[in-house]
Short mmCIF file of C-alpha atoms in Angstrom, two decimals:
data_model
loop_
_atom_site.label_atom_id
_atom_site.label_comp_id
_atom_site.label_asym_id
_atom_site.label_seq_id
_atom_site.Cartn_x
_atom_site.Cartn_y
_atom_site.Cartn_z
CA UNK F 7 -2.69 32.50 -15.46
CA UNK F 8 -2.97 29.64 -12.96
CA UNK F 9 -5.25 26.83 -14.12
CA UNK F 10 -7.39 24.93 -11.62
CA UNK F 11 -7.92 21.20 -12.16
CA UNK F 12 -10.26 18.54 -10.82
CA UNK F 13 -8.71 15.50 -9.15
CA UNK F 14 -9.06 13.41 -12.32
CA UNK F 15 -7.55 16.16 -14.50
CA UNK F 16 -4.75 16.71 -11.99
CA UNK F 17 -3.83 13.04 -11.82
CA UNK F 18 -3.97 12.67 -15.58
CA UNK F 19 -1.56 15.58 -16.03
CA UNK F 20 0.69 14.20 -13.28
CA UNK F 21 1.63 11.38 -15.67
CA UNK F 22 3.82 13.88 -17.52
CA UNK F 23 4.29 16.77 -15.09
CA UNK F 24 5.95 16.99 -11.64
CA UNK F 25 3.66 17.50 -8.65
CA UNK F 26 4.68 19.90 -5.87
CA UNK F 27 3.14 19.37 -2.44
CA UNK F 28 3.52 22.64 -0.50
CA UNK F 29 2.19 21.28 2.79
CA UNK F 30 4.48 21.06 5.81
CA UNK F 31 7.03 18.20 6.03
CA UNK F 32 4.96 16.57 8.77
CA UNK F 33 1.82 16.51 6.63
CA UNK F 34 3.78 15.18 3.66
CA UNK F 35 5.58 12.46 5.65
CA UNK F 36 2.30 11.18 7.05
CA UNK F 37 0.86 10.70 3.57
CA UNK F 38 1.05 12.26 0.12
CA UNK F 39 0.23 11.72 -3.53
CA UNK F 40 2.74 9.10 -4.77
CA UNK F 41 5.48 10.79 -6.73
CA UNK F 42 4.81 14.28 -5.36
CA UNK F 43 7.81 16.38 -4.28
CA UNK F 44 7.59 18.30 -1.02
CA UNK F 45 8.56 21.98 -1.24
CA UNK F 46 6.90 23.22 1.96
CA UNK F 47 5.69 26.76 2.18
CA UNK F 48 6.15 26.49 5.96
CA UNK F 49 8.19 24.00 7.96
CA UNK F 50 6.47 22.18 10.83
CA UNK F 51 7.27 24.84 13.43
CA UNK F 52 6.30 27.71 11.16
CA UNK F 53 2.99 26.08 10.33
CA UNK F 54 2.26 25.76 14.05
CA UNK F 55 3.15 29.42 14.61
CA UNK F 56 0.80 30.58 11.85
CA UNK F 57 -1.99 28.42 13.26
CA UNK F 58 -1.55 29.84 16.74
CA UNK F 59 -1.50 33.40 15.38
CA UNK F 60 -4.71 32.70 13.44
CA UNK F 61 -6.50 31.45 16.57
CA UNK F 62 -5.29 34.30 18.76
CA UNK F 63 -5.35 37.26 16.39
CA UNK F 64 -7.34 36.31 13.30
CA UNK F 65 -6.71 35.72 9.62
CA UNK F 66 -5.04 39.04 8.76
CA UNK F 67 -2.43 38.67 11.49
CA UNK F 68 -1.76 35.08 10.44
CA UNK F 69 -1.31 36.13 6.81
CA UNK F 70 1.18 38.85 7.78
CA UNK F 71 3.19 36.37 9.86
CA UNK F 72 3.11 33.95 6.95
CA UNK F 73 4.47 36.59 4.60
CA UNK F 74 7.29 37.38 7.03
CA UNK F 75 8.19 33.70 7.22
CA UNK F 76 8.16 32.89 3.52
CA UNK F 77 9.65 36.16 2.26
CA UNK F 78 13.29 35.03 2.47
CA UNK F 79 12.41 31.71 0.78
CA UNK F 80 10.79 33.01 -2.40
CA UNK F 81 13.86 32.71 -4.61
CA UNK F 82 14.53 29.20 -3.33
CA UNK F 83 10.95 28.15 -4.09
CA UNK F 84 11.32 29.21 -7.72
CA UNK F 85 14.73 27.60 -8.15
CA UNK F 86 13.59 24.29 -6.66
CA UNK F 87 10.49 24.25 -8.83
CA UNK F 88 12.35 25.03 -12.04
CA UNK F 89 14.72 22.12 -11.44
CA UNK F 90 11.79 19.70 -11.48
CA UNK F 91 10.99 20.50 -15.11
CA UNK F 92 13.84 22.64 -16.53
CA UNK F 93 12.78 22.36 -20.17
CA UNK F 94 9.02 22.85 -20.10
CA UNK F 95 8.92 24.94 -16.90
CA UNK F 96 5.48 23.51 -16.10
CA UNK F 97 4.38 22.00 -12.78
CA UNK F 98 1.35 21.02 -10.73
CA UNK F 99 0.87 22.36 -7.20
CA UNK F 100 -1.39 21.43 -4.30
CA UNK F 101 -1.84 22.04 -0.59
CA UNK F 102 -4.35 20.63 1.92
CA UNK F 103 -7.59 22.33 0.81
CA UNK F 104 -6.56 24.05 -2.40
CA UNK F 105 -6.50 27.41 -0.63
CA UNK F 106 -3.94 30.05 0.21
CA UNK F 107 -0.81 27.92 0.38
CA UNK F 108 -1.08 26.42 -3.10
CA UNK F 109 -2.62 29.61 -4.50
CA UNK F 110 0.27 31.75 -3.22
CA UNK F 111 2.91 29.29 -4.38
CA UNK F 112 1.32 28.98 -7.82
CA UNK F 113 1.09 32.78 -8.15
CA UNK F 114 4.80 33.07 -7.34
CA UNK F 115 5.82 30.48 -9.94
CA UNK F 116 3.47 31.96 -12.52
CA UNK F 117 4.96 35.40 -11.90
CA UNK F 118 8.41 33.88 -12.43
CA UNK F 119 7.33 32.70 -15.88
CA UNK F 120 6.34 29.12 -15.14
CA UNK F 121 3.12 27.39 -16.20
CA UNK F 122 1.22 26.19 -13.13
CA UNK F 123 -2.01 24.35 -12.35
CA UNK F 124 -3.45 23.75 -8.90
CA UNK F 125 -5.74 21.05 -7.51
CA UNK F 126 -9.28 22.13 -6.72
CA UNK F 127 -9.99 21.11 -3.13
CA UNK F 128 -6.35 20.15 -2.59
CA UNK F 129 -5.12 16.94 -1.01
CA UNK F 130 -8.42 16.60 0.84
CA UNK F 131 -10.29 16.27 -2.47
CA UNK F 132 -7.70 13.73 -3.64
CA UNK F 133 -8.27 11.66 -0.49
CA UNK F 134 -12.03 11.66 -1.08
CA UNK F 135 -11.40 10.35 -4.58
CA UNK F 136 -9.10 7.64 -3.21
CA UNK F 137 -11.72 6.29 -0.82
CA UNK F 138 -14.57 6.52 -3.33
CA UNK F 139 -12.62 4.60 -5.97
CA UNK F 140 -12.55 1.36 -3.98
CA UNK F 141 -16.33 1.23 -3.86
CA UNK F 142 -16.46 0.84 -7.64
CA UNK F 143 -17.21 -2.84 -8.45
CA UNK F 144 -14.33 -4.80 -9.92
CA UNK F 145 -13.95 -8.39 -11.11
CA UNK F 146 -11.68 -9.68 -8.34
CA UNK F 147 -10.15 -13.12 -7.88
CA UNK F 148 -8.56 -13.83 -4.52
CA UNK F 149 -5.48 -16.02 -4.45
CA UNK F 150 -5.72 -18.09 -1.29
CA UNK F 151 -3.33 -20.48 0.37
CA UNK F 152 -1.82 -21.33 3.72
CA UNK F 153 1.27 -19.55 5.04
CA UNK F 154 4.36 -20.45 3.01
CA UNK F 155 2.46 -21.36 -0.13
CA UNK F 156 4.40 -18.84 -2.21
CA UNK F 157 1.33 -16.76 -3.09
CA UNK F 158 3.39 -13.62 -3.71
CA UNK F 159 5.60 -15.47 -6.20
CA UNK F 160 2.50 -16.85 -7.92
CA UNK F 161 1.08 -13.34 -8.19
CA UNK F 162 4.31 -12.16 -9.80
CA UNK F 163 4.09 -15.00 -12.32
CA UNK F 164 0.45 -14.16 -13.05
CA UNK F 165 1.56 -10.60 -13.79
CA UNK F 166 4.32 -11.86 -16.10
CA UNK F 167 1.73 -13.94 -17.91
CA UNK F 168 -0.43 -10.88 -18.59
CA UNK F 169 -2.83 -10.85 -15.66
CA UNK F 170 -3.75 -7.75 -13.68
CA UNK F 171 -2.33 -8.07 -10.18
CA UNK F 172 -2.14 -5.97 -7.02
CA UNK F 173 0.45 -7.02 -4.43
CA UNK F 174 -1.07 -5.77 -1.16
CA UNK F 175 1.80 -7.11 0.92
CA UNK F 176 4.34 -5.42 -1.32
CA UNK F 177 2.56 -2.08 -0.96
CA UNK F 178 2.26 -2.52 2.81
CA UNK F 179 5.88 -3.73 3.25
CA UNK F 180 4.58 -6.60 5.35
CA UNK F 181 3.88 -10.30 4.80
CA UNK F 182 0.90 -10.45 7.10
CA UNK F 183 2.07 -12.72 9.94
CA UNK F 184 3.86 -11.99 13.21
CA UNK F 185 7.05 -12.50 11.20
CA UNK F 186 5.79 -10.33 8.34
CA UNK F 187 7.84 -7.19 9.01
CA UNK F 188 11.17 -9.01 9.14
CA UNK F 189 13.39 -8.05 6.22
CA UNK F 190 10.92 -5.44 4.99
CA UNK F 191 11.21 -1.66 4.69
CA UNK F 192 9.34 0.36 7.36
CA UNK F 193 5.60 0.27 6.83
CA UNK F 194 3.86 3.34 5.44
CA UNK F 195 0.94 4.91 7.27
CA UNK F 196 -2.43 3.36 6.44
CA UNK F 197 -3.26 6.55 4.55
CA UNK F 198 -0.12 6.32 2.43
CA UNK F 199 -0.81 2.62 1.83
CA UNK F 200 -4.25 3.61 0.51
CA UNK F 201 -2.70 6.26 -1.72
CA UNK F 202 -0.19 3.77 -3.18
CA UNK F 203 -2.97 1.21 -3.66
CA UNK F 204 -5.12 3.81 -5.44
CA UNK F 205 -2.24 4.71 -7.77
CA UNK F 206 -2.19 1.08 -8.95
CA UNK F 207 -5.96 0.60 -8.83
CA UNK F 208 -6.66 3.46 -11.23
CA UNK F 209 -4.16 2.11 -13.77
CA UNK F 210 -6.02 -1.19 -14.14
CA UNK F 211 -8.59 -2.00 -16.81
CA UNK F 212 -11.95 -2.20 -15.00
CA UNK F 213 -13.29 -4.66 -17.62
CA UNK F 214 -10.62 -7.28 -16.80
CA UNK F 215 -10.15 -9.41 -13.71
CA UNK F 216 -7.76 -8.41 -10.92
CA UNK F 217 -5.87 -10.89 -8.74
CA UNK F 218 -5.16 -10.11 -5.08
CA UNK F 219 -3.80 -12.23 -2.28
CA UNK F 220 -6.17 -13.36 0.47
CA UNK F 221 -5.47 -11.05 3.42
CA UNK F 222 -6.83 -10.04 6.78
CA UNK F 223 -8.27 -6.53 6.85
CA UNK F 224 -4.96 -5.37 8.32
CA UNK F 225 -1.61 -6.10 6.70
CA UNK F 226 0.67 -5.33 9.61
CA UNK F 227 -0.29 -1.81 10.64
CA UNK F 228 -1.86 -0.96 7.27
CA UNK F 229 -5.59 -1.41 6.73
CA UNK F 230 -7.22 -2.38 3.46
CA UNK F 231 -9.92 0.21 2.62
CA UNK F 232 -13.28 -1.13 3.81
CA UNK F 233 -15.07 -0.94 0.42
CA UNK F 234 -12.29 -2.98 -1.20
CA UNK F 235 -12.16 -5.40 1.73
CA UNK F 236 -15.91 -6.02 1.37
CA UNK F 237 -15.45 -6.77 -2.33
CA UNK F 238 -12.59 -9.14 -1.50
CA UNK F 239 -14.67 -11.06 1.02
CA UNK F 240 -17.36 -11.87 -1.54
CA UNK F 241 -15.04 -12.51 -4.48
CA UNK F 242 -14.21 -16.04 -5.74
CA UNK F 243 -11.14 -17.64 -4.15
CA UNK F 244 -8.55 -19.70 -5.99
CA UNK F 245 -7.13 -21.72 -3.09
CA UNK F 246 -3.77 -23.29 -3.87
CA UNK F 247 -3.29 -26.25 -1.53
CA UNK F 248 0.46 -26.68 -1.12
CA UNK F 249 1.88 -29.58 0.95
CA UNK F 250 3.30 -28.61 4.32
CA UNK F 251 6.72 -30.01 3.41
CA UNK F 252 7.05 -27.57 0.51
CA UNK F 253 5.88 -24.68 2.65
CA UNK F 254 8.41 -25.51 5.35
CA UNK F 255 11.19 -25.55 2.76
CA UNK F 256 10.10 -22.15 1.49
CA UNK F 257 10.02 -20.63 4.97
CA UNK F 258 13.44 -22.07 5.85
CA UNK F 259 14.94 -20.43 2.75
CA UNK F 260 13.16 -17.16 3.51
CA UNK F 261 14.23 -16.81 7.13
CA UNK F 262 17.69 -18.44 7.16
CA UNK F 263 20.25 -15.77 8.00
CA UNK F 264 17.69 -13.42 9.61
CA UNK F 265 18.64 -11.77 12.92
CA UNK F 266 17.70 -14.35 15.56
CA UNK F 267 16.48 -11.70 17.97
CA UNK F 268 13.84 -10.63 15.45
CA UNK F 269 12.69 -14.22 15.04
CA UNK F 270 12.54 -14.67 18.82
CA UNK F 271 10.46 -11.50 19.22
CA UNK F 272 8.07 -12.59 16.45
CA UNK F 273 7.65 -16.00 18.07
CA UNK F 274 7.00 -14.43 21.47
CA UNK F 275 4.27 -12.25 19.95
CA UNK F 276 2.19 -15.34 19.17
CA UNK F 277 2.92 -17.12 22.46
CA UNK F 278 -0.69 -16.87 23.64
CA UNK F 279 -2.02 -18.36 20.39
CA UNK F 280 0.75 -20.91 20.01
CA UNK F 281 0.67 -22.05 23.62
CA UNK F 282 3.47 -22.07 26.15
CA UNK F 283 4.75 -25.55 25.31
CA UNK F 284 4.95 -25.06 21.53
CA UNK F 285 6.40 -21.59 21.97
CA UNK F 286 9.23 -22.99 24.05
CA UNK F 287 9.82 -25.79 21.55
CA UNK F 288 10.01 -23.22 18.76
CA UNK F 289 12.41 -21.04 20.75
CA UNK F 290 14.59 -24.04 21.51
CA UNK F 291 14.66 -24.93 17.82
CA UNK F 292 15.63 -21.37 16.99
CA UNK F 293 18.54 -21.58 19.39
CA UNK F 294 19.69 -24.65 17.48
CA UNK F 295 19.18 -22.94 14.09
CA UNK F 296 16.61 -25.64 13.34
CA UNK F 297 14.38 -23.46 11.16
CA UNK F 298 12.43 -26.41 9.79
CA UNK F 299 11.13 -27.30 13.24
CA UNK F 300 10.26 -23.68 13.95
CA UNK F 301 8.29 -23.52 10.71
CA UNK F 302 6.56 -26.83 11.42
CA UNK F 303 5.43 -25.69 14.88
CA UNK F 304 4.25 -22.23 13.88
CA UNK F 305 2.47 -23.46 10.74
CA UNK F 306 0.22 -25.59 12.95
CA UNK F 307 -1.18 -22.36 14.38
CA UNK F 308 -1.23 -20.37 11.13
CA UNK F 309 -2.91 -23.18 9.18
CA UNK F 310 -5.76 -23.42 11.68
CA UNK F 311 -6.21 -19.65 11.67
CA UNK F 312 -6.24 -19.45 7.87
CA UNK F 313 -8.66 -22.34 7.40
CA UNK F 314 -10.98 -20.81 9.99
CA UNK F 315 -11.06 -17.60 7.97
CA UNK F 316 -11.58 -19.49 4.73
CA UNK F 317 -14.53 -21.33 6.28
CA UNK F 318 -16.30 -17.99 6.79
CA UNK F 319 -16.68 -17.67 3.02
CA UNK F 320 -19.44 -19.32 1.01
CA UNK F 321 -18.21 -22.78 0.00
CA UNK F 322 -19.26 -22.32 -3.63
CA UNK F 323 -16.93 -19.32 -3.99
CA UNK F 324 -13.81 -21.35 -3.10
CA UNK F 325 -12.07 -23.46 -5.75
CA UNK F 326 -9.17 -25.64 -4.62
CA UNK F 327 -6.13 -26.37 -6.76
CA UNK F 328 -3.80 -29.10 -5.48
CA UNK F 329 -0.14 -28.22 -5.93
CA UNK F 330 2.50 -30.95 -5.90
CA UNK F 331 5.67 -28.98 -6.67
CA UNK F 332 7.13 -25.59 -5.84
CA UNK F 333 6.79 -24.05 -9.30
CA UNK F 334 5.05 -20.64 -9.21
CA UNK F 335 5.12 -20.26 -13.00
CA UNK F 336 3.35 -23.56 -13.53
CA UNK F 337 0.87 -22.77 -10.75
CA UNK F 338 0.07 -19.48 -12.46
CA UNK F 339 -0.49 -21.27 -15.78
CA UNK F 340 -2.88 -23.71 -14.13
CA UNK F 341 -4.78 -20.85 -12.51
CA UNK F 342 -5.19 -19.23 -15.92
CA UNK F 343 -6.28 -22.45 -17.65
CA UNK F 344 -9.66 -22.20 -19.35
CA UNK F 345 -11.22 -25.07 -17.43
CA UNK F 346 -10.15 -23.51 -14.14
CA UNK F 347 -11.32 -20.02 -15.09
CA UNK F 348 -14.80 -21.36 -15.79
CA UNK F 349 -15.09 -22.74 -12.27
CA UNK F 350 -13.74 -19.59 -10.64
CA UNK F 351 -15.63 -17.07 -12.76
CA UNK F 352 -18.84 -19.03 -13.08
#
């Protein structure tokens, strides 16, 4: 018998059991439940063929075409599924709406002696749960600071010291600026970014505070879900004020050895904001491998932009912490100090 599970039940079981996504490769590649394995009932072309047949000739004709297409694959489906959990022979299965694709696949595996559960409402129900979760109030603290302040390293230290942390830039594979994609893996779709964010969000204790870096609504091409973004904009900000000299040193270390063409392209992308004269000065410095000058010039723009955004927040929600040395571990300890927590948390 095939069991049907709610989203919460399905995700809870997925901690121990493999998840099979039977949607087409194109659907899966766009976005999927983190950790799910794609065993598509139909490939992209086959899915299109079935859809066309449904529109032209109706459901029965589409079902018959579907059976013709998947018939030769049945043995492969079972073998692939068994490999995912060879001892327990138990898996979770879902499709887009929790309809025929997952139902048929689950029936096949169940007939072959496996224990199977499907997701009620399918991936669509999961996506609804993802978006609803970010509207739930959480005790957020936003880690602020100008470009080059080492906020990501401070977040990592906060996590090592026992704090709950979400690294938005890490999930988005982007550091937020025009230079943010350099050295990073390709960005996920916004939908997949939300799914990955949700996977971390639901693991956190809702009674404890959560630290996130101060970000624009978009991190590269990924967008922070609006309900979470609205919470972030009203949350208290711990603004670490790091001297420009330290930030320049950090940026020089980060971008030394990077493909110059990528740095040139990133600089050109902010030409309008930087101004023609400063852009040319930065490009000239790049040609000379003078990364410190490039950082100095571009930080003038990024600092103004960041401080403008910070000024849009209520002044009483922003607490400044002056930093005199590049020591993320010590910065994290200061952020966690009792006297500082009282100011931030009220």
